[in-house]
Amino acid sequence: MQFLRAYARNPAALIGAALVLAVLAMGLLAPLLYPGDPLSLAGRPLQWPGANPRFPLGTDPSGRDIAAQLFHGARVSLLIGFSATAIAVVIGIGIGALAGFYGGIVDTLLMRVTEAFQTLPNFLLLLVLVAVFGSDIKTVTIAIGIVAWPPVARLTRAEFLSLRTRDFVQACRLQGLSDAHLILREVLPNALPPVIVYASVVMAIAILLESALAFLQLSDPNVSSWGNLIGLGRNVLRAEWYVSAIPGIAILLTILGVSLVGQGLNDALNPRLAGR
Amino acid sequence: MSLLEIRELSVALPAGADRALALDQVSLALDPGEILCVVGESGSGKSVTASAIIGLLAPGLAVVSGQIMLAGEALVGQSPEAWRALRGRRIAMVFQEPMTALNPLMTVGAQIAEMWRAHTDLNSRDITAHSLAALTEVALPDPEGALRAYPHELSGGQRQRVMIAMALALEPEVLICDEPTTALDVTTQAQVLALIRALQQRRGTAVLFITHDFGVVAEIADRVAVMQQGVVVEQGPAATVLSHPTHPYTKALLAAVPALIAPPPRELAAGSVLTLRGVTKTYGSPGMFRRRKAVKALDAVDLTLRQGATLGVVGESGSGKSTLARCVVGLLPVDAGDILIAGEPLPHGRCAAAGLVQMVFQDPFASLNPRRRVGDQVAQGPMALGTSAAQAMAEARALFGLVGLEPDAVARFPHEFSGGQRQRIGIARALAMKPRVLVADEPVSALDVSVQAQVLELLRGLQARLGLSMLFITHDLRVAAQICDDIAVMQNGVVVETGPIGEVFAAPRHAYTRSLLDAVPGRALFAA
Amino acid sequence: MNGPTRREALLLAASAIAAPGFTAMPAFAQETPKRGGVMTVHFATEQRILNPSLQASTGVYIVGGKIQEPLVDLDSAGNPSPVLAESWESSADGKTITFRLRQGVTWHDGKPFTSADVQFTAMEMWKKILNYSTALQQFLTAVDTPDAHTAVFRYERPMPLGLLLRALPDLGYVSPKHIYEGTDIRANPANTAPIGTGPFKFVQYERGQFIIAERNPTYWRPNLPYLDRIVWRVVTDRSAAAAQMEAGQILFSPYSSLTIADSQRLGRDPRFEVTTRGNEGNARTNTLEFNFRRTELADVRVRRAIAHAINIPFFIENFLGDFAKPGTGPIPSVSTDYYPGADVPQYGFDKAAANRLLDEAGFRRGAGGLRFTLRLTPAPWGEDIALFSTYIQQSLSEVGIRIEIVRLDAAGFLRTVYREHDFDLATGWHQYRSDPAVSTTVWYRSGSPVGAPWTNQFGWQNDAADKLMDDAATEVDPVKRRALYADFVRLVQTELPVWMPIEQLFLSTFNKKLKNTGNNPRWASSSWHDTWLDS
Amino acid sequence: MRLLGLAARRLAASLPALLLILIGLFLLLQLAPGDTVDALMAQMGGGDERIATELRVFYGLDLSVPARLGQYLLRLVQLDLGYSAIYGKPVATVILERLPATLLLMTASLSFAFAFGAVLGVVAARRVNRWPDTLISTLGLIFYATPSFWFGLMAIVVFSVHLQWLPAGGFGDVALGLTGFAAVLDIAKHLVLPTLTLALIYLAISLRIMRAAMLEVLTLDFVRTARAKGLTETRVVARHVLRNALLPMITLIGLQVGTMLGGSVVVESVFTLPGLGRLAYESVVQRDLNTLLGIAFVSALLVIAANFIVDMLYARLDPRISSGG
């Protein structure tokens, strides 16, 4: 409750929440407002927004309704964002927690792996993963999760490193509690807030990575993702720039919303830093 | 007319704070050549007073009424630029934390030189000469080296001397010292206090000295102002206030200051419960890439804790006393030597060890998990050993009663408790395991003096009732005198003197013990 | 995406002969050519090498074709014209073909061009390394060099002179023996810094950026070329290339390298000419390939239903524009010698028929109106293929077939479709190369080795069709041969193992400042010795 | 000498990660559908089976996976990155050709992002919670949320198509045959949009970090000391706050060199720059294993080098590090 109140005091955070909710609503309303396949042929290709009342946002080079794709694309972007973030956060917390809690050789080994992942540019790894395992939506999501976890692991590890020697953890050790209890009940809940805040960054990155892949025509062509639309629009950029511009703005607003929510969470979770 | 006069100054706290005013109609006067001690517990508004005088109130705080007069000149309402010209030149300040009060990226010389650069037109050579003179005056061992040094290359006491040199560089009329010795070891504190006193007398500076420690007040103050909750409750000449306090709060505070004389020895059963033999612990083993200097934190320590007794371990920071505590409870492995509890080494299994030794930690805010109910945190230990949840919780409630808390408080979260209450919960948590030995690592150092007294009272009572054997770590000889039967004095990882506390305090054999005892501030006043 | 024209590869110029569709070559107003200037060319598909005696693809010819020369090229009427060979003759048995070589030609490094170069290139490159040529020259046993200017090709089996002359404009580029002899030919540095006899000398290749060639002052055609320099700008992004065309940074973009939208837009701009002129030798059809290993697709009714479900004229009108037309079968209409006319089974847009056929085949609509799901693997080259695959997806969903598009890159596509057969539908291009026997019947002939790209890997086998193809390949009477191919087309249009519903020529986009362009059927690949720039 | 030792130590510490990357990528790409010869066949426009088989022998693809991996690592120890199948040249040459564009782009973007991020961050922190701060912070958030490729496309639409101020792509106008200063100017003109595009997100990040660091440092005790000395606010910020606040910024640079190379894949693709990022993308598509591994190797070296420079900078700025190490 107190947390919610702290959150609600922050106008930027509320705007962020509103944006995310709006995108969520778009995704939920998509099947109602635009029943049927958003990828189906709707009309003549490349009709400008407003030129045809049936297509308020125009049609793309394949004659599909951009508005329908925009609404359905909201689901795809959020789905990819949430799932990839979940994957990255689970992997990252797992590895970071083990490395940070146990230290020593476990830490060294896990951090070497993390370093390897961080040294290789993540987009490059993503390209390889998609080239190898194909570009259907599940693969892409998992691949994004796989390339996005290292910062989560580092963050979790740093939190664990500082928390594991805290007095309350030591006290639990002295009480005879198991490592599992220490990790899951004592350290993790206290390590989570910054990780949750960072999850919003991961989500933004996940959405951006998917759209960049789609832009290079490497994402799943069977779903109406915003990135796919931007990529399609690239061929007609000079004259029909709206095909790329519209979904780009949608991505921008979504990530803006996610970032603002993340910042709001951060401020609400760390009142000391509020206003920063 | 006084040099510095604070007239009915009120400072508002931001909305949502626990009270409306940080300072409520505070009036103080400071004459040239005088040391005024403002004393109070945390939250009394003494630091806000200091900030207000120098015009650096924290964001959110604002003067709502009253005036500050410096030599007849009204300060409240001055332009920021006028305030700035005043600071450092006419009013200077020394802060509490020597570790963080200096810019880590600038040399000491450059930081001192800024005083002249900001306020005078002197050229670089003159500034260097002045800086050197200032550092020489505060008796730094190698003033020329210190000029070129970075803050991290100096010790805490040395840094505080640098701060004093810097504050006094332009011979200000008023020097404000905000708890300047609180972060220092007791012997260093004595030296710094002496230095301030000496400089102040030599120059006739007016000093406003903020402190929570009546010992320090007794050492240094000409006059005393006692603050409580933003209000000055009593002020007057030091001798009068300290010996004949009129306000009940002052009386209570003074009464809470522990005496340095140990009570008469108690009758104790024979036999020891904890024995340390040749315990050695070295930090910083050379790594593969990074060679660190190895530090011997414990060097062949031999100690014995008698059954039912309290063994105090005292020493300054870096003496190894906290390492000792962590080694005894098994949180740190030892490099050599034996730690025997009831004649046996501590078992490796965490559960088996849990019933033998428990610990009470220093920081009441760090020692409880902020995200779990306190009752669970107390009960989880016995549950891990196999006690049923219901019974463990019943025991926890009983323990809460025992340590002076409401049994129903088990369902609350740590942030709902004050520091002293949390420390009680920490004690309850330790007692829940029914340990043979209780290790208390500075259990009262983070508490205000009145709360400190209550917790010490609790520990004494529990010991009497439960027959606890306690290893009590502290840097404060007064506290040790209140609770310990035996005492071990540590210096640089070595136990230099042990014995019954009465004997050690009455007739210290080791020079270090003597210097520690001599450095306790206000010794003369609070001896009785 | 990577180059759209990666695979829009081969321009076997011979096609021009068999495809007299271009004969109405526009007559140019005779202007006086001007000397000088820099011609900038869009280079969309960077190649591993630039030497056309080692690799037969448009990406090589567009550069290497100006630096090295073939024995024979095509004139504006599409007939063989002498280049390094001045004349040729065949023995009566067809097993010996003699070329008289041009005299006084020198390589760019100053060494003379002789028959030894022809011998070396033919035996070491054409026969062993050059793709498509290895098959053409597999019965070449030796090249004799009685003198420095005579090369005698000796074949184990008869080699029709006409076929060789049709092939040599693309597969007859000569490389300097003194550079390659005794080296690892595939790794020779001259592969990316070619040395030839052509009108332009190689200067510099900055990979990913540009290639520069400059006028060869000692070119054997007197006073030619007109241009001082050619700069190929590597622009993989098609929109960027269009922008550079508009900014005048590129004067010529070959082989449909611009986006369809940009091509149409530039076509309306008076500064530019967007045309199929000069690409007459280069027809292709869009394919829809069925994998017979899927039981549904093994049923001819399903294949016909799929063809009925896709509205080709609508697709062409709305997505491809003016430069494509409905195809009628594997032999495109430009191949007048073999084109059987539209009088073969066709599958016009008829949704009802499609539904009826699918119902008859036993694939009734299930939940959600769905009959079954197929994976469609589009080739990753060509914007039209991507659009077509989307259109197929859209169209088939109307008749209850859900399409999942499987996006693969070039290597993945070839491997997955032609080696692993892990696809249901595939769509790409079929390149028609002058004669159905060259690269068309392989799409239908059973028994092709697994892994051979653009061959029948669909699991379709029809003895009658195999016999028709084999007979036609050896039939010497043109009339009978034409009839055999007509039968063949009728049969495969009935059985429909591969559907080839769209016919296209490549597009060239010229800045009109360029003169003497598109004046032969393989112009983009040719030497540009008479091209000039109007300032 | 000490510098060299430090560099060697950094390199040694990064070796396991590097080895992991190379082996991991090598094995990963074995699972990819199709090999480099398939890609070559597609590029050539076809050819028969015999050619394919010969090419596979030529590129050593007929050997077993462990044998090829062993060979690769053995060559790598001798600092030989191998031969690129698609480009027909040694990988080292191919990479060296592409490196300048990427290095230039990355350096320009990083400097731009760092410099402007720092300035904007300082301004925002000095006017915290007032309109300049709100404006800068909002801009930062929007920059952060903008997909770089989309920004690049829109920049092309505005600045190249409509205003025609800047070229839409490429790395210099070769046809003009410029030399000397004109050529430098030409390249600079071509790099403006790509630099802005790539820098956008890093600008947002660094301004955010700088602002937060400034605010953090402003609360520290020594700043209060400085103020108590009567220093002007400008001097407090310039002499005391800024330098301390720069420390996290410098750490940031080290962290971002790696991701920047990934970002340059997209930006180089949008602006058709002949850089390492696009080379990486092409080598994945073309299954050019040697080139891809070479790029991974070089990018790892870049990251190591960047971190080394960061260490040096840090040591220069923070006396605690140099005396502690």
PDB file of C-alpha atoms in Angstrom, chain B residues 130-310:
ATOM      1  CA  HIS B 130      50.242  29.154   4.344  1.00  0.00           C
ATOM      2  CA  SER B 131      48.969  25.630   3.808  1.00  0.00           C
ATOM      3  CA  LEU B 132      52.170  24.179   5.146  1.00  0.00           C
ATOM      4  CA  ALA B 133      51.971  26.431   8.179  1.00  0.00           C
ATOM      5  CA  ALA B 134      48.367  25.429   8.803  1.00  0.00           C
ATOM      6  CA  LEU B 135      49.221  21.729   8.664  1.00  0.00           C
ATOM      7  CA  THR B 136      52.201  22.276  10.930  1.00  0.00           C
ATOM      8  CA  GLU B 137      49.984  24.006  13.443  1.00  0.00           C
ATOM      9  CA  VAL B 138      47.663  21.002  13.755  1.00  0.00           C
ATOM     10  CA  ALA B 139      50.712  18.886  14.520  1.00  0.00           C
ATOM     11  CA  LEU B 140      50.637  16.539  11.583  1.00  0.00           C
ATOM     12  CA  PRO B 141      53.789  14.417  11.683  1.00  0.00           C
ATOM     13  CA  ASP B 142      54.963  15.204   8.114  1.00  0.00           C
ATOM     14  CA  PRO B 143      53.235  18.387   6.982  1.00  0.00           C
ATOM     15  CA  GLU B 144      55.066  18.590   3.667  1.00  0.00           C
ATOM     16  CA  GLY B 145      54.229  15.012   2.828  1.00  0.00           C
ATOM     17  CA  ALA B 146      50.666  15.592   3.920  1.00  0.00           C
ATOM     18  CA  LEU B 147      50.312  18.440   1.450  1.00  0.00           C
ATOM     19  CA  ARG B 148      51.001  16.077  -1.408  1.00  0.00           C
ATOM     20  CA  ALA B 149      49.034  13.180   0.058  1.00  0.00           C
ATOM     21  CA  TYR B 150      45.556  12.097  -0.932  1.00  0.00           C
ATOM     22  CA  PRO B 151      43.038  11.731   1.875  1.00  0.00           C
ATOM     23  CA  HIS B 152      43.018   7.935   1.700  1.00  0.00           C
ATOM     24  CA  GLU B 153      46.696   7.939   2.559  1.00  0.00           C
ATOM     25  CA  LEU B 154      46.000   9.515   5.942  1.00  0.00           C
ATOM     26  CA  SER B 155      44.496   7.974   9.059  1.00  0.00           C
ATOM     27  CA  GLY B 156      41.172   9.126  10.434  1.00  0.00           C
ATOM     28  CA  GLY B 157      42.779  11.263  13.134  1.00  0.00           C
ATOM     29  CA  GLN B 158      45.130  12.834  10.627  1.00  0.00           C
ATOM     30  CA  ARG B 159      42.265  13.675   8.344  1.00  0.00           C
ATOM     31  CA  GLN B 160      40.406  15.299  11.155  1.00  0.00           C
ATOM     32  CA  ARG B 161      43.516  17.382  11.828  1.00  0.00           C
ATOM     33  CA  VAL B 162      43.540  18.362   8.160  1.00  0.00           C
ATOM     34  CA  MET B 163      39.894  19.352   8.487  1.00  0.00           C
ATOM     35  CA  ILE B 164      40.696  21.472  11.525  1.00  0.00           C
ATOM     36  CA  ALA B 165      43.662  23.073   9.788  1.00  0.00           C
ATOM     37  CA  MET B 166      41.441  23.864   6.842  1.00  0.00           C
ATOM     38  CA  ALA B 167      38.674  25.274   9.018  1.00  0.00           C
ATOM     39  CA  LEU B 168      41.042  27.481  10.906  1.00  0.00           C
ATOM     40  CA  ALA B 169      43.044  28.518   7.844  1.00  0.00           C
ATOM     41  CA  LEU B 170      41.507  31.951   7.548  1.00  0.00           C
ATOM     42  CA  GLU B 171      41.258  32.479  11.293  1.00  0.00           C
ATOM     43  CA  PRO B 172      37.449  32.534  11.402  1.00  0.00           C
ATOM     44  CA  GLU B 173      35.637  34.140  14.269  1.00  0.00           C
ATOM     45  CA  VAL B 174      33.400  31.137  14.769  1.00  0.00           C
ATOM     46  CA  LEU B 175      34.324  27.464  14.434  1.00  0.00           C
ATOM     47  CA  ILE B 176      31.542  24.931  14.357  1.00  0.00           C
ATOM     48  CA  CYS B 177      32.508  21.376  15.183  1.00  0.00           C
ATOM     49  CA  ASP B 178      29.821  18.821  14.356  1.00  0.00           C
ATOM     50  CA  GLU B 179      30.668  15.683  16.347  1.00  0.00           C
ATOM     51  CA  PRO B 180      34.282  15.932  15.183  1.00  0.00           C
ATOM     52  CA  THR B 181      35.542  13.075  17.324  1.00  0.00           C
ATOM     53  CA  THR B 182      32.646  10.649  17.252  1.00  0.00           C
ATOM     54  CA  ALA B 183      34.121   8.524  14.479  1.00  0.00           C
ATOM     55  CA  LEU B 184      37.534   8.405  16.110  1.00  0.00           C
ATOM     56  CA  ASP B 185      39.065   5.963  18.519  1.00  0.00           C
ATOM     57  CA  VAL B 186      39.134   7.040  22.090  1.00  0.00           C
ATOM     58  CA  THR B 187      42.847   7.872  22.250  1.00  0.00           C
ATOM     59  CA  THR B 188      42.698   9.808  18.989  1.00  0.00           C
ATOM     60  CA  GLN B 189      39.611  11.569  20.251  1.00  0.00           C
ATOM     61  CA  ALA B 190      41.499  12.769  23.293  1.00  0.00           C
ATOM     62  CA  GLN B 191      44.285  14.140  21.102  1.00  0.00           C
ATOM     63  CA  VAL B 192      41.909  15.910  18.743  1.00  0.00           C
ATOM     64  CA  LEU B 193      39.957  17.423  21.606  1.00  0.00           C
ATOM     65  CA  ALA B 194      43.169  18.692  23.103  1.00  0.00           C
ATOM     66  CA  LEU B 195      44.159  20.164  19.769  1.00  0.00           C
ATOM     67  CA  ILE B 196      40.867  22.001  19.352  1.00  0.00           C
ATOM     68  CA  ARG B 197      41.071  23.353  22.836  1.00  0.00           C
ATOM     69  CA  ALA B 198      44.659  24.502  22.350  1.00  0.00           C
ATOM     70  CA  LEU B 199      44.046  26.210  19.035  1.00  0.00           C
ATOM     71  CA  GLN B 200      40.885  27.821  20.286  1.00  0.00           C
ATOM     72  CA  GLN B 201      42.656  29.257  23.258  1.00  0.00           C
ATOM     73  CA  ARG B 202      45.584  30.451  21.225  1.00  0.00           C
ATOM     74  CA  ARG B 203      43.372  32.297  18.761  1.00  0.00           C
ATOM     75  CA  GLY B 204      40.419  33.223  20.838  1.00  0.00           C
ATOM     76  CA  THR B 205      38.052  31.556  18.389  1.00  0.00           C
ATOM     77  CA  ALA B 206      34.470  31.029  19.437  1.00  0.00           C
ATOM     78  CA  VAL B 207      33.630  27.338  19.113  1.00  0.00           C
ATOM     79  CA  LEU B 208      30.203  25.793  18.790  1.00  0.00           C
ATOM     80  CA  PHE B 209      30.774  22.129  19.568  1.00  0.00           C
ATOM     81  CA  ILE B 210      28.077  19.629  18.747  1.00  0.00           C
ATOM     82  CA  THR B 211      28.232  16.281  20.514  1.00  0.00           C
ATOM     83  CA  HIS B 212      26.107  13.512  21.984  1.00  0.00           C
ATOM     84  CA  ASP B 213      28.745  12.509  24.495  1.00  0.00           C
ATOM     85  CA  PHE B 214      28.677  14.064  27.937  1.00  0.00           C
ATOM     86  CA  GLY B 215      32.175  12.834  28.485  1.00  0.00           C
ATOM     87  CA  VAL B 216      33.345  15.044  25.668  1.00  0.00           C
ATOM     88  CA  VAL B 217      31.262  17.897  27.032  1.00  0.00           C
ATOM     89  CA  ALA B 218      32.971  17.548  30.336  1.00  0.00           C
ATOM     90  CA  GLU B 219      36.350  17.639  28.644  1.00  0.00           C
ATOM     91  CA  ILE B 220      35.885  20.678  26.499  1.00  0.00           C
ATOM     92  CA  ALA B 221      32.856  22.831  27.211  1.00  0.00           C
ATOM     93  CA  ASP B 222      32.772  26.278  28.757  1.00  0.00           C
ATOM     94  CA  ARG B 223      29.047  26.404  28.442  1.00  0.00           C
ATOM     95  CA  VAL B 224      26.497  23.728  27.576  1.00  0.00           C
ATOM     96  CA  ALA B 225      23.176  23.787  25.791  1.00  0.00           C
ATOM     97  CA  VAL B 226      21.073  20.625  25.984  1.00  0.00           C
ATOM     98  CA  MET B 227      18.683  19.989  23.125  1.00  0.00           C
ATOM     99  CA  GLN B 228      15.743  17.642  22.918  1.00  0.00           C
ATOM    100  CA  GLN B 229      13.407  17.362  19.943  1.00  0.00           C
ATOM    101  CA  GLY B 230      14.500  20.695  18.480  1.00  0.00           C
ATOM    102  CA  VAL B 231      14.168  22.608  21.700  1.00  0.00           C
ATOM    103  CA  VAL B 232      16.926  23.877  23.945  1.00  0.00           C
ATOM    104  CA  VAL B 233      15.820  22.547  27.293  1.00  0.00           C
ATOM    105  CA  GLU B 234      18.646  23.802  29.390  1.00  0.00           C
ATOM    106  CA  GLN B 235      21.761  25.875  29.002  1.00  0.00           C
ATOM    107  CA  GLY B 236      24.375  27.308  31.274  1.00  0.00           C
ATOM    108  CA  PRO B 237      28.009  27.065  32.345  1.00  0.00           C
ATOM    109  CA  ALA B 238      29.378  23.564  31.915  1.00  0.00           C
ATOM    110  CA  ALA B 239      30.176  22.993  35.527  1.00  0.00           C
ATOM    111  CA  THR B 240      26.681  23.968  36.607  1.00  0.00           C
ATOM    112  CA  VAL B 241      24.785  21.979  34.054  1.00  0.00           C
ATOM    113  CA  LEU B 242      26.874  18.877  34.493  1.00  0.00           C
ATOM    114  CA  SER B 243      26.869  18.834  38.232  1.00  0.00           C
ATOM    115  CA  HIS B 244      23.490  20.409  38.955  1.00  0.00           C
ATOM    116  CA  PRO B 245      21.185  19.772  36.041  1.00  0.00           C
ATOM    117  CA  THR B 246      17.759  21.256  36.448  1.00  0.00           C
ATOM    118  CA  HIS B 247      15.817  19.834  33.529  1.00  0.00           C
ATOM    119  CA  PRO B 248      14.674  16.220  33.954  1.00  0.00           C
ATOM    120  CA  TYR B 249      15.915  15.348  30.455  1.00  0.00           C
ATOM    121  CA  THR B 250      19.387  16.563  31.264  1.00  0.00           C
ATOM    122  CA  LYS B 251      19.244  14.631  34.471  1.00  0.00           C
ATOM    123  CA  ALA B 252      18.212  11.474  32.689  1.00  0.00           C
ATOM    124  CA  LEU B 253      20.915  11.842  30.105  1.00  0.00           C
ATOM    125  CA  LEU B 254      23.569  12.379  32.717  1.00  0.00           C
ATOM    126  CA  ALA B 255      22.333   9.469  34.742  1.00  0.00           C
ATOM    127  CA  ALA B 256      22.559   7.219  31.691  1.00  0.00           C
ATOM    128  CA  VAL B 257      26.257   7.907  31.250  1.00  0.00           C
ATOM    129  CA  PRO B 258      27.850   4.767  32.608  1.00  0.00           C
ATOM    130  CA  ALA B 259      30.433   5.092  35.313  1.00  0.00           C
ATOM    131  CA  LEU B 260      33.921   3.911  34.562  1.00  0.00           C
ATOM    132  CA  ILE B 261      34.243   2.142  37.904  1.00  0.00           C
ATOM    133  CA  ALA B 262      33.371  -1.502  37.745  1.00  0.00           C
ATOM    134  CA  PRO B 263      30.872  -2.865  40.255  1.00  0.00           C
ATOM    135  CA  PRO B 264      32.206  -5.289  42.822  1.00  0.00           C
ATOM    136  CA  PRO B 265      32.948  -8.777  41.456  1.00  0.00           C
ATOM    137  CA  ARG B 266      30.112 -11.297  41.478  1.00  0.00           C
ATOM    138  CA  GLU B 267      30.219 -14.782  42.902  1.00  0.00           C
ATOM    139  CA  LEU B 268      30.551 -17.187  40.005  1.00  0.00           C
ATOM    140  CA  ALA B 269      30.677 -20.935  39.749  1.00  0.00           C
ATOM    141  CA  ALA B 270      34.029 -22.371  38.829  1.00  0.00           C
ATOM    142  CA  GLY B 271      34.703 -23.739  35.354  1.00  0.00           C
ATOM    143  CA  SER B 272      34.983 -22.208  31.922  1.00  0.00           C
ATOM    144  CA  VAL B 273      32.618 -22.545  29.000  1.00  0.00           C
ATOM    145  CA  LEU B 274      34.704 -21.038  26.219  1.00  0.00           C
ATOM    146  CA  THR B 275      38.421 -21.390  25.748  1.00  0.00           C
ATOM    147  CA  LEU B 276      40.586 -19.881  23.022  1.00  0.00           C
ATOM    148  CA  ARG B 277      44.080 -21.243  22.593  1.00  0.00           C
ATOM    149  CA  GLY B 278      46.563 -19.606  20.254  1.00  0.00           C
ATOM    150  CA  VAL B 279      43.859 -18.427  17.862  1.00  0.00           C
ATOM    151  CA  THR B 280      45.406 -16.779  14.818  1.00  0.00           C
ATOM    152  CA  LYS B 281      43.684 -15.241  11.838  1.00  0.00           C
ATOM    153  CA  THR B 282      45.371 -13.529   8.889  1.00  0.00           C
ATOM    154  CA  TYR B 283      43.543 -11.499   6.250  1.00  0.00           C
ATOM    155  CA  GLY B 284      44.595 -10.976   2.662  1.00  0.00           C
ATOM    156  CA  SER B 285      46.366 -14.087   1.525  1.00  0.00           C
ATOM    157  CA  PRO B 286      48.298 -13.336  -1.642  1.00  0.00           C
ATOM    158  CA  GLY B 287      46.109 -13.862  -4.692  1.00  0.00           C
ATOM    159  CA  MET B 288      47.115 -14.956  -8.163  1.00  0.00           C
ATOM    160  CA  PHE B 289      47.195 -11.492  -9.700  1.00  0.00           C
ATOM    161  CA  ARG B 290      46.886  -9.102  -6.820  1.00  0.00           C
ATOM    162  CA  ARG B 291      49.320  -9.182  -3.973  1.00  0.00           C
ATOM    163  CA  ARG B 292      47.890  -7.718  -0.824  1.00  0.00           C
ATOM    164  CA  LYS B 293      49.661  -7.038   2.381  1.00  0.00           C
ATOM    165  CA  ALA B 294      48.744  -9.734   4.844  1.00  0.00           C
ATOM    166  CA  VAL B 295      47.246  -8.395   8.083  1.00  0.00           C
ATOM    167  CA  LYS B 296      47.290 -10.436  11.262  1.00  0.00           C
ATOM    168  CA  ALA B 297      43.903  -9.715  12.751  1.00  0.00           C
ATOM    169  CA  LEU B 298      44.375 -12.214  15.564  1.00  0.00           C
ATOM    170  CA  ASP B 299      47.791 -13.224  16.766  1.00  0.00           C
ATOM    171  CA  ALA B 300      47.915 -16.220  19.086  1.00  0.00           C
ATOM    172  CA  VAL B 301      44.968 -15.150  21.199  1.00  0.00           C
ATOM    173  CA  ASP B 302      44.380 -17.050  24.447  1.00  0.00           C
ATOM    174  CA  LEU B 303      41.163 -16.305  26.335  1.00  0.00           C
ATOM    175  CA  THR B 304      38.868 -18.017  28.774  1.00  0.00           C
ATOM    176  CA  LEU B 305      35.226 -17.229  29.398  1.00  0.00           C
ATOM    177  CA  ARG B 306      34.052 -18.422  32.785  1.00  0.00           C
ATOM    178  CA  GLN B 307      30.724 -20.205  33.123  1.00  0.00           C
ATOM    179  CA  GLY B 308      27.998 -17.639  33.729  1.00  0.00           C
ATOM    180  CA  ALA B 309      30.382 -14.711  33.414  1.00  0.00           C
ATOM    181  CA  THR B 310      30.783 -11.883  30.953  1.00  0.00           C
TER     182      THR B 310
END
